[in-house]
Every structure is written in structure tokens, then in C-alpha cells.
mmCIF file of C-alpha atoms in Angstrom:
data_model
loop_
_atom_site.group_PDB
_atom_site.id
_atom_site.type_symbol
_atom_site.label_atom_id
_atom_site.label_comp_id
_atom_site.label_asym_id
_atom_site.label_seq_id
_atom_site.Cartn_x
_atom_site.Cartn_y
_atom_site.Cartn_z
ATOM 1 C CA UNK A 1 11.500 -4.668 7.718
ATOM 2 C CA UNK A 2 15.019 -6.716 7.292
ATOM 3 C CA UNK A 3 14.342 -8.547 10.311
ATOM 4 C CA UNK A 4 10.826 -9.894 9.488
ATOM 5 C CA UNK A 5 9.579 -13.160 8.221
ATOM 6 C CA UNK A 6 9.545 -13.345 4.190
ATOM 7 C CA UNK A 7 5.655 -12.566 3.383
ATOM 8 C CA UNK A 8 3.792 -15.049 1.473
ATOM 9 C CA UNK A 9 2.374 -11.979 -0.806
ATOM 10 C CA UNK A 10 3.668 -8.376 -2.127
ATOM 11 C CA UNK A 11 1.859 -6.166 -3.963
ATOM 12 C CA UNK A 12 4.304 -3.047 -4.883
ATOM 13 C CA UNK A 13 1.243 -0.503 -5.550
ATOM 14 C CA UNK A 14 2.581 2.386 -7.848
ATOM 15 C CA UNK A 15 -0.603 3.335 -9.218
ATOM 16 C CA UNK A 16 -2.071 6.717 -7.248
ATOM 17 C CA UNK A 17 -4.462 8.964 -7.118
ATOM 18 C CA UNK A 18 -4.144 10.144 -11.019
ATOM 19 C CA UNK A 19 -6.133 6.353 -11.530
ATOM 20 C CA UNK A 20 -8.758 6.027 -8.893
ATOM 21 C CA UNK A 21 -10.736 2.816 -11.063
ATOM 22 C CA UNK A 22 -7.699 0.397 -10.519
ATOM 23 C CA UNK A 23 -6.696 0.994 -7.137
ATOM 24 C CA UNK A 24 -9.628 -1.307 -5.293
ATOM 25 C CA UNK A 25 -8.328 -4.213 -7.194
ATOM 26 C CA UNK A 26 -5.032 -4.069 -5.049
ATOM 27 C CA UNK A 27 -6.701 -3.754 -1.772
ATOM 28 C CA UNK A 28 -9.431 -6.161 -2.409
ATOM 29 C CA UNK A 29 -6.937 -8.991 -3.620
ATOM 30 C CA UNK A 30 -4.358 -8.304 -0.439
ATOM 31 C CA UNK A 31 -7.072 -8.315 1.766
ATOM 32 C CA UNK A 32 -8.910 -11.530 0.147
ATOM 33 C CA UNK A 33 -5.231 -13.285 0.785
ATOM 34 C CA UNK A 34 -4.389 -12.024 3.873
ATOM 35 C CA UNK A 35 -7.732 -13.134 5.436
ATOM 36 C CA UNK A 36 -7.089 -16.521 4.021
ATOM 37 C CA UNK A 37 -3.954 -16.533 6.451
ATOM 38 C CA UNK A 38 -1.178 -15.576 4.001
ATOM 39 C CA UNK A 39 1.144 -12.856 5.139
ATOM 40 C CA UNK A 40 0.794 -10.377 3.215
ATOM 41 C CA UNK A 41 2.876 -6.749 2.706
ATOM 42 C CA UNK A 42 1.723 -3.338 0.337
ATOM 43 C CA UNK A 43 4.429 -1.876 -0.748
ATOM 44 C CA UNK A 44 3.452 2.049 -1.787
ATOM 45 C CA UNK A 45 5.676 3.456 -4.071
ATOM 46 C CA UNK A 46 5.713 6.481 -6.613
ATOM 47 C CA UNK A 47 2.434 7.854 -7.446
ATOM 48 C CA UNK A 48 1.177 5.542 -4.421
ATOM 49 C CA UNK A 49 2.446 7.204 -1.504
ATOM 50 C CA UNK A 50 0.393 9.836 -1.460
ATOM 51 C CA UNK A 51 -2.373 7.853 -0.889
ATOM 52 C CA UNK A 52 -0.915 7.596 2.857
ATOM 53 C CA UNK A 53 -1.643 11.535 3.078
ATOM 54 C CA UNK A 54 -3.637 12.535 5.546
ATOM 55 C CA UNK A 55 -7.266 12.979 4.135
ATOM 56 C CA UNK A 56 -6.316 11.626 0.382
ATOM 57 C CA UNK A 57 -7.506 8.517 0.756
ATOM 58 C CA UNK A 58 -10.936 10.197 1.977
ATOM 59 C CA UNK A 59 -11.096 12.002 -1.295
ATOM 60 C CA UNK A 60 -10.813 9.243 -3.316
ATOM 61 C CA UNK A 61 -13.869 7.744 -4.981
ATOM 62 C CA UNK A 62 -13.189 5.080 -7.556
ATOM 63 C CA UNK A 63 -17.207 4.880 -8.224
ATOM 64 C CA UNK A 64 -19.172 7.824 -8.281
ATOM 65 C CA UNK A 65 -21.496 7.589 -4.993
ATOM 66 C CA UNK A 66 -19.372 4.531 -3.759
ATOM 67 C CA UNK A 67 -16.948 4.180 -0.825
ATOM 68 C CA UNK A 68 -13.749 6.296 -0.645
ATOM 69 C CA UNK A 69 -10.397 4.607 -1.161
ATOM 70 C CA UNK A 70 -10.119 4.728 2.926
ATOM 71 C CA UNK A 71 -12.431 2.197 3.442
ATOM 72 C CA UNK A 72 -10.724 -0.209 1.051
ATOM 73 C CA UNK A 73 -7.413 0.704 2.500
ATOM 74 C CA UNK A 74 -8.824 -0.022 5.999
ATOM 75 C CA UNK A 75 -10.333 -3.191 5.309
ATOM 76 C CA UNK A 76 -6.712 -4.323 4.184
ATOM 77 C CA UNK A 77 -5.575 -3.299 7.111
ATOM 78 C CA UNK A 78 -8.290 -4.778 9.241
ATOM 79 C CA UNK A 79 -7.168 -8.357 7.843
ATOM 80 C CA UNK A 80 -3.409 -7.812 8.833
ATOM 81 C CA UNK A 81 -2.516 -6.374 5.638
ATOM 82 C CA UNK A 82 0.854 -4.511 6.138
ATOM 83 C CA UNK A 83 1.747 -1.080 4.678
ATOM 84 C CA UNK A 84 5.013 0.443 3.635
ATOM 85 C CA UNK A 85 5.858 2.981 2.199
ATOM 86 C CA UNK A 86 9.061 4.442 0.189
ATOM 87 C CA UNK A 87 11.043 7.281 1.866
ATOM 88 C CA UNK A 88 12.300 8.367 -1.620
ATOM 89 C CA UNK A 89 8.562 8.497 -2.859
ATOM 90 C CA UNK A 90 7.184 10.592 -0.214
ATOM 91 C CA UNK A 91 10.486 12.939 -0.677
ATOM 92 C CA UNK A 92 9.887 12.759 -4.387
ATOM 93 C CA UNK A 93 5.924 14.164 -3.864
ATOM 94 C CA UNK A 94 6.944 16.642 -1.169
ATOM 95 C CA UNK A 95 5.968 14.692 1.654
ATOM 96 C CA UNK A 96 7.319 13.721 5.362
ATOM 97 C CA UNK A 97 6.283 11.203 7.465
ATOM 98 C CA UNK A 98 4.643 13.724 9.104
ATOM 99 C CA UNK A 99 2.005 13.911 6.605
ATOM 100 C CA UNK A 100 0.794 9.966 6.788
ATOM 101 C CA UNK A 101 -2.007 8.861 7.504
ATOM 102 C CA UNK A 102 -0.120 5.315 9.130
ATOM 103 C CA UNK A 103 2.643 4.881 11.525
ATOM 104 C CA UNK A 104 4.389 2.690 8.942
ATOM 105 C CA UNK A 105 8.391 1.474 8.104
ATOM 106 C CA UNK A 106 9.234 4.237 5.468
ATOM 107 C CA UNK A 107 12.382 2.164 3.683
ATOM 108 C CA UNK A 108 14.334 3.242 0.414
ATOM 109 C CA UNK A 109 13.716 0.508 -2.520
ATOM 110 C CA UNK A 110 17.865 -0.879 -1.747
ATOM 111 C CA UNK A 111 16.262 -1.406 1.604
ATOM 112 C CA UNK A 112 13.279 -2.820 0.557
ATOM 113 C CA UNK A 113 14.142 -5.217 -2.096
ATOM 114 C CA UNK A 114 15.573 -7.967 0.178
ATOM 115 C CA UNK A 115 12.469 -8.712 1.533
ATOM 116 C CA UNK A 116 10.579 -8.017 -1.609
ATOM 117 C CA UNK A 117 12.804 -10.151 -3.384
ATOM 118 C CA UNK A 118 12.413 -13.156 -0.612
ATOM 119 C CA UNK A 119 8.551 -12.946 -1.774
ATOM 120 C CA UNK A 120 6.418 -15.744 -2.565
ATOM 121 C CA UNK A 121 4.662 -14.128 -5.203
ATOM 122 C CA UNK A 122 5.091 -10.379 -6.217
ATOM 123 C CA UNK A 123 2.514 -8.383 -8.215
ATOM 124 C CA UNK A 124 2.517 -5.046 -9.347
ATOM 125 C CA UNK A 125 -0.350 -2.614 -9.571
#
């Protein structure tokens, strides 16, 4: 993650599966800017990281009768949307990388913040 490019957008998601209504907001937005050809980086922390569980994000229905939360995740991810996650967050809710959903950089926040701190513009859900 260090060695990367600074992205243009960050959205540190911290909001999880206890709030199912506000979590399309975050995917829709990083997805909007990353089609428009910003780079753009997810950052799932707290709460958040277990929506990289295997399954969860299947399970999660912000609208009755609506999509799950996977296919807002993957359309993110189908626009170059990059996910990581926070190895203290998945330790903190009992998880391994082992459990995800994604291959993605697990980091601890010191490691993250560098690059989260380079930025253009950082919003948190």
C-alpha cells in the first residue's frame, strides 16, 4: 500500500452491518468517481470489515426485496474501486484473512495513514 500512487479519493467505511440503509451511499459514490477515472481506495475499518466475510455481504439487504450489499460492493469493484481492509479490525471481530471474501492488503491504521493522509479528498462513512 506504501508503495502506491496517492489515490485521488478515500472513503474510510466504518459503518457495518448493524446499519444496512447507509452503506450503498459509500459504494455508489466510490464507484460513480472511480468510473469517472479518479483513483479511488475503500478503506474498511471497525464495524466494516466484516462486510469482507465470506457470505455477509450476501445477507445484506439495505431495501427489503432489493439487491444485497454484494452487488454494490462488486460494482465498486468492477470500476477499479480498491479495497482494504484493517488487520486490527478483523482481529478485533474475530476474524482472519482467511475468512474474506477479497484477496486484499490487510494494513494496521499506523500503516495505513500515510497513504490515507496523502489523499485528495477523504470521507468517512
Amino acid at each position: 500500500m506504501s508503495e502506491q500512487q496517492a489515490p485521488d479519493l478515500v472513503i474510510i467505511l466504518i459503518a457495518g452491518p448493524e446499519n444496512p440503509k447507509r452503506l450503498p451511499s459509500a459504494f455508489f459514490l466510490s464507484s460513480t468517481a472511480a468510473a469517472n477515472e479518479q483513483s479511488v481506495l475503500m478503506y474498511f475499518t471497525g464495524p466494516a470489515t466484516e462486510l469482507l466475510a465470506k457470505g455477509k455481504a450476501e445477507t445484506i439487504f439495505p431495501m427489503p426485496g432489493g439487491k444485497s450489499l454484494a452487488g454494490f460492493m462488486k460494482l465498486a469493484e468492477d470500476n477499479g474501486v480498491q479495497f482494504v481492509g484493517c488487520l486490527q479490525s478483523l482481529e478485533l471481530n474475530g476474524m482472519s484473512k482467511e475468512d474474506l471474501a477479497w484477496d486484499i492488503p490487510l494494513v494496521t491504521p499506523s500503516a495505513a495513514m500515510p497513504i490515507l493522509g496523502a489523499a485528495g479528498r477523504i470521507l468517512t462513512w
